[in-house]
Coordinates of C-alpha atoms and ligand atoms in Angstrom, one line a residue:
M1099 CA -79.8 -74.2 124.7
G1100 CA -83.2 -74.7 122.6
F1101 CA -84.7 -78.0 122.0
A1102 CA -86.4 -79.3 118.8
V1103 CA -90.0 -81.3 119.4
T1104 CA -91.6 -82.9 116.7
F1105 CA -95.8 -82.8 116.8
I1106 CA -97.3 -85.5 114.8
S1107 CA -101.2 -85.0 114.7
G1108 CA -101.9 -88.5 112.6
D1109 CA -105.6 -88.9 112.0
G1110 CA -108.8 -88.1 113.3
I1111 CA -109.1 -86.1 116.6
G1112 CA -105.4 -86.0 116.4
A1113 CA -105.7 -83.0 114.2
E1114 CA -107.5 -81.2 116.9
V1115 CA -105.7 -82.1 120.0
I1116 CA -102.3 -81.7 118.7
P1117 CA -103.0 -78.2 117.8
A1118 CA -104.4 -77.4 121.4
A1119 CA -101.1 -78.7 123.1
Q1120 CA -99.3 -76.5 120.7
Q1121 CA -101.2 -73.1 122.0
V1122 CA -100.3 -74.3 125.6
L1123 CA -96.8 -74.8 124.9
E1124 CA -96.6 -71.4 122.9
A1125 CA -98.3 -69.7 125.9
L1126 CA -95.3 -70.9 128.1
R1127 CA -92.8 -69.2 125.9
L1128 CA -90.2 -71.8 126.1
P1129 CA -86.9 -72.2 124.2
V1130 CA -88.4 -75.3 122.3
D1131 CA -89.0 -75.2 118.4
I1132 CA -92.0 -77.2 117.2
Q1133 CA -91.7 -79.0 113.9
H1134 CA -94.5 -80.7 112.1
A1135 CA -94.3 -84.1 110.6
E1136 CA -97.0 -86.4 109.0
A1137 CA -98.0 -90.2 110.1
G1138 CA -101.0 -92.3 110.3
F1139 CA -103.4 -94.0 108.0
A1140 CA -104.3 -90.8 105.8
T1141 CA -100.4 -90.5 105.4
F1142 CA -100.3 -94.2 104.3
E1143 CA -103.1 -93.6 101.7
Q1144 CA -101.3 -90.7 100.0
R1145 CA -97.9 -91.5 100.2
G1146 CA -97.9 -95.5 100.6
S1147 CA -96.2 -95.4 104.1
A1148 CA -97.6 -94.5 107.5
L1149 CA -94.3 -93.3 108.8
P1150 CA -92.5 -91.7 106.0
D1151 CA -88.7 -91.3 106.0
D1152 CA -88.9 -87.7 106.2
T1153 CA -90.8 -88.1 109.4
L1154 CA -88.7 -90.5 110.9
R1155 CA -85.5 -88.2 110.3
L1156 CA -87.3 -85.3 111.8
C1157 CA -88.2 -87.3 114.9
E1158 CA -84.4 -88.6 115.0
N1159 CA -83.3 -84.9 115.1
S1160 CA -85.6 -83.7 118.1
S1161 CA -85.2 -84.2 121.8
A1162 CA -88.8 -85.6 122.0
V1163 CA -91.9 -86.4 120.1
L1164 CA -95.5 -85.5 120.7
F1165 CA -97.9 -88.1 119.0
G1166 CA -101.6 -87.5 118.5
A1167 CA -103.8 -90.7 117.5
T1168 CA -103.6 -92.9 114.3
Q1169 CA -106.5 -94.8 113.2
S1170 CA -105.6 -98.5 112.2
P1171 CA -107.5 -100.1 109.7
M1172 CA -110.0 -103.2 111.1
A1173 CA -108.8 -105.5 108.5
K1174 CA -104.9 -106.1 107.6
V1175 CA -104.0 -103.7 104.8
A1176 CA -100.7 -104.9 102.8
G1177 CA -98.0 -102.4 103.6
Y1178 CA -99.5 -100.7 106.7
N1179 CA -97.7 -100.8 110.0
S1180 CA -98.8 -98.7 113.0
P1181 CA -96.6 -95.6 113.2
I1182 CA -96.7 -95.7 117.0
L1183 CA -95.3 -99.2 117.1
Q1184 CA -92.6 -98.4 114.6
L1185 CA -91.6 -95.6 116.5
R1186 CA -91.6 -97.5 119.9
R1187 CA -89.5 -100.2 118.0
H1188 CA -87.1 -97.9 116.1
F1189 CA -86.2 -96.0 119.2
D1190 CA -86.1 -99.0 121.6
L1191 CA -88.8 -97.4 123.8
Y1192 CA -89.0 -100.3 126.4
A1193 CA -91.1 -98.5 128.9
N1194 CA -94.4 -97.2 128.8
L1195 CA -95.3 -95.0 131.6
R1196 CA -98.9 -94.3 132.4
P1197 CA -99.8 -91.7 135.2
A1198 CA -103.2 -91.8 136.5
R1199 CA -104.4 -89.1 138.9
R1200 CA -107.7 -87.9 140.5
G1201 CA -108.5 -86.6 144.2
D1202 CA -106.3 -88.8 146.4
I1203 CA -105.3 -91.1 143.7
D1204 CA -101.7 -90.6 142.0
M1205 CA -100.1 -93.5 140.7
L1206 CA -97.6 -94.4 137.8
I1207 CA -97.8 -97.6 136.1
V1208 CA -94.5 -98.7 134.5
R1209 CA -95.3 -101.2 131.7
E1210 CA -92.7 -103.3 129.9
N1211 CA -93.4 -102.6 126.3
T1212 CA -91.3 -105.0 124.1
E1213 CA -91.8 -108.7 125.2
G1214 CA -93.9 -110.8 127.4
L1215 CA -97.0 -112.2 126.0
Y1216 CA -97.0 -109.5 123.2
S1217 CA -93.6 -111.0 121.6
H1218 CA -95.7 -112.2 118.6
R1219 CA -94.8 -115.8 119.0
E1220 CA -98.0 -117.3 118.4
H1221 CA -98.6 -120.7 116.6
V1222 CA -101.6 -123.0 115.7
S1223 CA -101.4 -126.9 115.8
E1224 CA -101.5 -128.7 112.6
D1225 CA -105.2 -129.6 113.2
G1226 CA -106.1 -125.9 114.0
R1227 CA -107.5 -127.2 117.4
T1228 CA -104.7 -125.8 119.4
A1229 CA -103.4 -122.2 119.6
I1230 CA -100.2 -121.2 121.6
A1231 CA -98.4 -118.0 122.4
E1232 CA -95.1 -118.0 123.9
R1233 CA -94.5 -115.5 126.7
V1234 CA -90.9 -114.2 126.4
I1235 CA -89.3 -112.7 129.6
T1236 CA -85.7 -111.8 129.4
E1237 CA -83.6 -110.9 132.4
K1238 CA -82.0 -107.8 130.5
A1239 CA -85.7 -106.3 129.8
S1240 CA -87.0 -107.0 133.2
R1241 CA -83.8 -105.3 134.7
R1242 CA -84.3 -102.2 132.8
I1243 CA -87.7 -101.8 133.2
V1244 CA -87.5 -102.1 136.9
Q1245 CA -84.6 -99.7 136.9
T1246 CA -86.9 -97.2 135.1
A1247 CA -89.5 -97.6 137.6
C1248 CA -87.3 -97.2 140.7
E1249 CA -85.7 -94.0 139.2
M1250 CA -89.5 -92.8 138.6
A1251 CA -90.3 -93.6 142.1
M1252 CA -87.4 -91.8 143.7
K1253 CA -88.9 -88.5 142.1
R1254 CA -92.2 -89.2 143.4
R1255 CA -93.2 -90.7 147.0
R1256 CA -90.6 -93.5 146.9
K1257 CA -92.8 -96.5 146.7
L1258 CA -92.8 -99.3 144.3
T1259 CA -95.1 -102.3 143.8
I1260 CA -93.9 -105.2 141.6
V1261 CA -96.7 -106.7 140.2
H1262 CA -96.4 -110.6 138.8
K1263 CA -98.0 -113.9 138.9
A1264 CA -94.9 -115.6 140.0
N1265 CA -96.9 -118.4 142.1
V1266 CA -98.3 -119.8 138.5
L1267 CA -96.1 -118.4 135.9
K1268 CA -93.0 -119.9 137.9
E1269 CA -90.2 -119.5 135.2
T1270 CA -91.4 -116.4 133.2
C1271 CA -92.8 -114.4 136.2
G1272 CA -89.9 -115.9 138.3
L1273 CA -87.4 -114.4 136.3
F1274 CA -89.2 -111.2 136.1
R1275 CA -89.5 -111.1 140.1
E1276 CA -85.8 -112.3 140.8
A1277 CA -84.5 -109.5 138.5
A1278 CA -86.8 -106.9 139.9
F1279 CA -85.6 -107.6 143.5
D1280 CA -82.2 -107.4 142.5
V1281 CA -82.4 -104.0 140.8
V1282 CA -84.4 -102.9 143.9
N1283 CA -81.3 -103.6 146.0
Q1284 CA -79.6 -100.5 144.7
F1285 CA -82.5 -98.4 145.7
P1286 CA -82.4 -98.6 149.7
D1287 CA -84.4 -95.5 149.9
L1288 CA -87.5 -97.1 148.4
T1289 CA -90.2 -99.0 150.0
V1290 CA -90.9 -102.0 147.8
D1291 CA -93.6 -104.3 148.0
E1292 CA -94.7 -107.2 145.5
M1293 CA -98.4 -108.1 144.7
L1294 CA -100.0 -110.8 142.6
V1295 CA -101.8 -109.1 139.5
D1296 CA -105.1 -110.4 140.3
S1297 CA -105.1 -109.3 143.7
C1298 CA -103.4 -106.0 142.5
A1299 CA -106.4 -105.4 140.0
M1300 CA -108.7 -105.9 143.2
R1301 CA -106.7 -103.6 145.4
L1302 CA -106.5 -101.0 142.4
V1303 CA -110.3 -100.6 142.6
M1304 CA -110.8 -100.8 146.2
T1305 CA -107.8 -98.7 147.6
P1306 CA -105.9 -97.1 144.6
E1307 CA -104.8 -94.3 146.8
G1308 CA -102.4 -96.7 148.4
F1309 CA -100.3 -97.1 145.3
D1310 CA -97.4 -94.9 144.0
V1311 CA -95.3 -96.7 141.1
L1312 CA -96.3 -100.0 139.8
V1313 CA -93.9 -101.7 137.8
T1314 CA -95.0 -104.8 135.7
T1315 CA -94.9 -107.0 132.4
N1316 CA -96.5 -106.1 129.1
L1317 CA -99.8 -107.7 129.3
F1318 CA -100.4 -107.2 133.0
G1319 CA -99.4 -103.5 132.4
D1320 CA -101.7 -103.0 129.5
I1321 CA -104.9 -104.2 131.3
L1322 CA -104.1 -102.8 134.9
S1323 CA -103.0 -99.2 133.1
D1324 CA -106.4 -99.3 131.4
L1325 CA -108.1 -100.1 134.8
A1326 CA -106.2 -97.0 136.5
A1327 CA -107.3 -94.7 133.5
G1328 CA -111.0 -96.0 134.2
L1329 CA -110.5 -95.1 138.0
T1330 CA -109.5 -91.6 137.1
G1331 CA -111.6 -90.0 134.7
G1332 CA -111.1 -92.2 131.4
L1333 CA -109.6 -91.6 128.2
G1334 CA -109.9 -87.9 128.2
L1335 CA -107.5 -87.4 131.2
A1336 CA -105.0 -90.5 130.3
P1337 CA -101.6 -89.6 129.1
S1338 CA -98.8 -91.9 128.4
A1339 CA -94.9 -91.7 127.7
N1340 CA -92.9 -94.3 125.6
V1341 CA -89.3 -94.0 126.9
G1342 CA -86.0 -96.1 126.6
T1343 CA -82.9 -95.9 124.5
G1344 CA -83.7 -93.2 121.6
V1345 CA -85.9 -90.4 121.4
P1346 CA -89.1 -90.5 123.8
V1347 CA -92.6 -90.3 122.6
F1348 CA -95.4 -89.0 124.3
E1349 CA -99.1 -89.6 123.5
P1350 CA -102.6 -89.5 124.9
V1351 CA -103.9 -93.3 125.5
H1352 CA -106.7 -92.7 123.4
G1353 CA -107.1 -93.3 119.5
S1354 CA -108.4 -91.2 116.6
A1355 CA -112.0 -91.1 117.7
P1356 CA -113.6 -91.2 114.4
D1357 CA -117.1 -90.8 115.7
I1358 CA -116.4 -87.2 117.1
A1359 CA -113.5 -86.2 114.9
G1360 CA -114.1 -82.8 112.9
H1361 CA -116.7 -81.5 115.3
G1362 CA -114.3 -79.7 117.7
I1363 CA -115.6 -81.4 120.7
A1364 CA -112.5 -83.9 121.5
D1365 CA -111.1 -83.5 125.0
P1366 CA -107.5 -82.1 124.8
R1367 CA -106.4 -82.6 128.2
A1368 CA -104.9 -86.0 127.8
T1369 CA -102.7 -84.6 125.1
I1370 CA -101.8 -81.6 127.1
L1371 CA -101.0 -83.8 130.0
S1372 CA -98.8 -85.9 127.6
L1373 CA -97.1 -82.6 126.7
G1374 CA -96.4 -82.1 130.5
L1375 CA -94.7 -85.3 130.7
L1376 CA -92.5 -84.2 127.6
L1377 CA -91.7 -80.9 129.4
N1378 CA -90.8 -82.6 132.5
H1379 CA -88.6 -85.2 130.6
L1380 CA -86.7 -82.2 129.0
G1381 CA -86.1 -80.7 132.5
F1382 CA -88.8 -78.0 132.4
V1383 CA -90.1 -79.5 135.7
E1384 CA -91.8 -76.4 137.0
Q1385 CA -93.7 -75.3 133.8
A1386 CA -94.5 -79.2 133.2
T1387 CA -95.9 -79.0 136.7
R1388 CA -98.1 -75.9 135.7
I1389 CA -99.5 -77.5 132.9
T1390 CA -100.4 -80.8 134.6
E1391 CA -102.1 -78.9 137.6
A1392 CA -104.1 -76.7 135.2
A1393 CA -105.2 -79.8 132.9
Y1394 CA -106.5 -81.8 135.9
H1395 CA -108.1 -79.0 137.4
T1396 CA -109.9 -77.7 134.2
E1397 CA -113.3 -79.2 133.3
H1398 CA -113.9 -80.1 129.5
T1399 CA -116.9 -78.1 128.8
G1400 CA -117.4 -80.3 125.5
N1401 CA -115.5 -77.8 123.2
T1402 CA -112.1 -78.3 122.5
A1403 CA -111.1 -74.6 121.9
Q1404 CA -112.6 -73.5 125.0
T1405 CA -111.1 -76.1 127.4
T1406 CA -107.8 -75.2 125.9
Q1407 CA -108.3 -71.7 126.6
A1408 CA -109.3 -72.4 130.0
I1409 CA -106.3 -74.5 130.6
I1410 CA -103.9 -71.6 129.2
R1411 CA -105.8 -69.1 131.7
A1412 CA -105.2 -71.5 134.4
L1413 CA -101.2 -71.6 133.9
G1414 CA -101.3 -68.1 135.4
Ligands
NAI2765 P1 -110.8 -94.3 120.5 O1 -109.8 -94.0 121.9 O2 -110.5 -93.6 119.4 O3 -112.5 -93.9 121.2 C1 -113.0 -94.6 122.0 C2 -114.4 -93.8 122.4 O4 -113.8 -92.6 123.3 C3 -114.9 -93.0 121.3 O5 -116.3 -93.1 121.5 C4 -114.4 -91.7 121.1 O6 -115.4 -90.6 120.7 C5 -114.1 -91.4 122.5 N1 -113.0 -90.6 122.7 C6 -111.5 -91.0 122.6 N2 -110.7 -90.1 122.8 C7 -111.6 -88.9 123.4 C8 -111.2 -87.5 123.5 N3 -110.0 -87.0 123.7 N4 -112.3 -86.6 123.9 C9 -113.6 -87.3 123.7 N5 -113.8 -88.4 123.5 C10 -112.8 -89.4 123.4 O7 -110.8 -95.9 120.4 P2 -111.4 -96.7 119.3 O8 -113.0 -96.1 118.8 O9 -111.4 -98.2 119.7 O10 -110.3 -96.6 118.0 C11 -110.5 -95.6 116.9 C12 -109.5 -95.7 116.1 O11 -108.1 -95.1 116.9 C13 -109.0 -97.0 115.6 O12 -108.6 -97.0 114.3 C14 -107.9 -97.5 116.2 O13 -107.2 -98.7 115.9 C15 -107.2 -96.2 117.0 N6 -106.7 -96.2 117.9 C16 -105.5 -95.6 118.1 C17 -104.5 -95.5 119.1 C18 -103.3 -94.6 119.1 O14 -103.1 -94.0 118.2 N7 -102.3 -95.0 120.3 C19 -105.1 -96.0 120.6 C20 -106.3 -96.6 120.5 C21 -107.0 -96.7 119.3
MG2766 MG1 -104.2 -100.7 125.6

């Protein structure tokens, strides 16, 4: 059976790294049909929507989406909504998966993507001198993110670290922690430990090779996954997956890099690694492994086309 996959370049270097990933995919000759769709700030300027309906329909009719990057305006622009945030919401992609690998380091951070401190529940007091953000933690979202993390860990080295701050955030992190320990009971083959987020940050820097899968709430996961990316080669090597209820979306962590766009020098490896995550998700495990190994073992020479060709040669 064939698969349809939607490729969205977006803005800036998205238009360079997505075609690079397409070349890699085509070199593998898999039964995957690529369809292209538009989204991003340039699309918004041309068509009045950053994620037009025809793009959304194509995504809905695919098995997965590979997304380049979009440029978000610095100031608020009326009518503009980030297409990646829209896709995450539309498909209820509640888990953000961020692998980080280099040398002995091989970890996966599983970040809750829908609630926590990023629930958009902020308010300011009448005198404007106090600002409050509400941190929403639900049992349902906590259980499903930990379930995803456990399933991922079972396919890896079977080690899971639950990261929280329940000693201070007794109610919110308390609820997350309780739900997490309840879910891990269904996975007796996992080795599970827990860590306070501040201590986890230090251990990530000092002994990163000790980690396999980490699972945590939205803000903590945002920060720790960038820390992990920094430890393992930076933005050029940081892929991600958004998975959950609907069509999964795979994307490099980096943005549209307007400072280098159009020069043919963008590092395509983060996007090619994201393609690896996509193929793994579709069940092409052997090919995904080949892509991943090739990308991690190829240096970026500073030329997108050369790096892409080197990765294709390394596929064997
Ligand atoms: P950025 O990730 O685009 O760039 C940060 C720095 O890293 C720049 O110096 C850039 O040249 C470099 N860089 C990034 N990716 C690279 C690659 N593949 N190869 C070589 N160098 C690379 O972040 P920045 O500059 O903060 O944001 C630029 C635009 O991208 C903004 O409009 C921002 O809103 C958007 N953005 C979009 C994201 C997304 O689509 N998921 C994520 C982050 C930012
Ligand atoms: Mg971030």
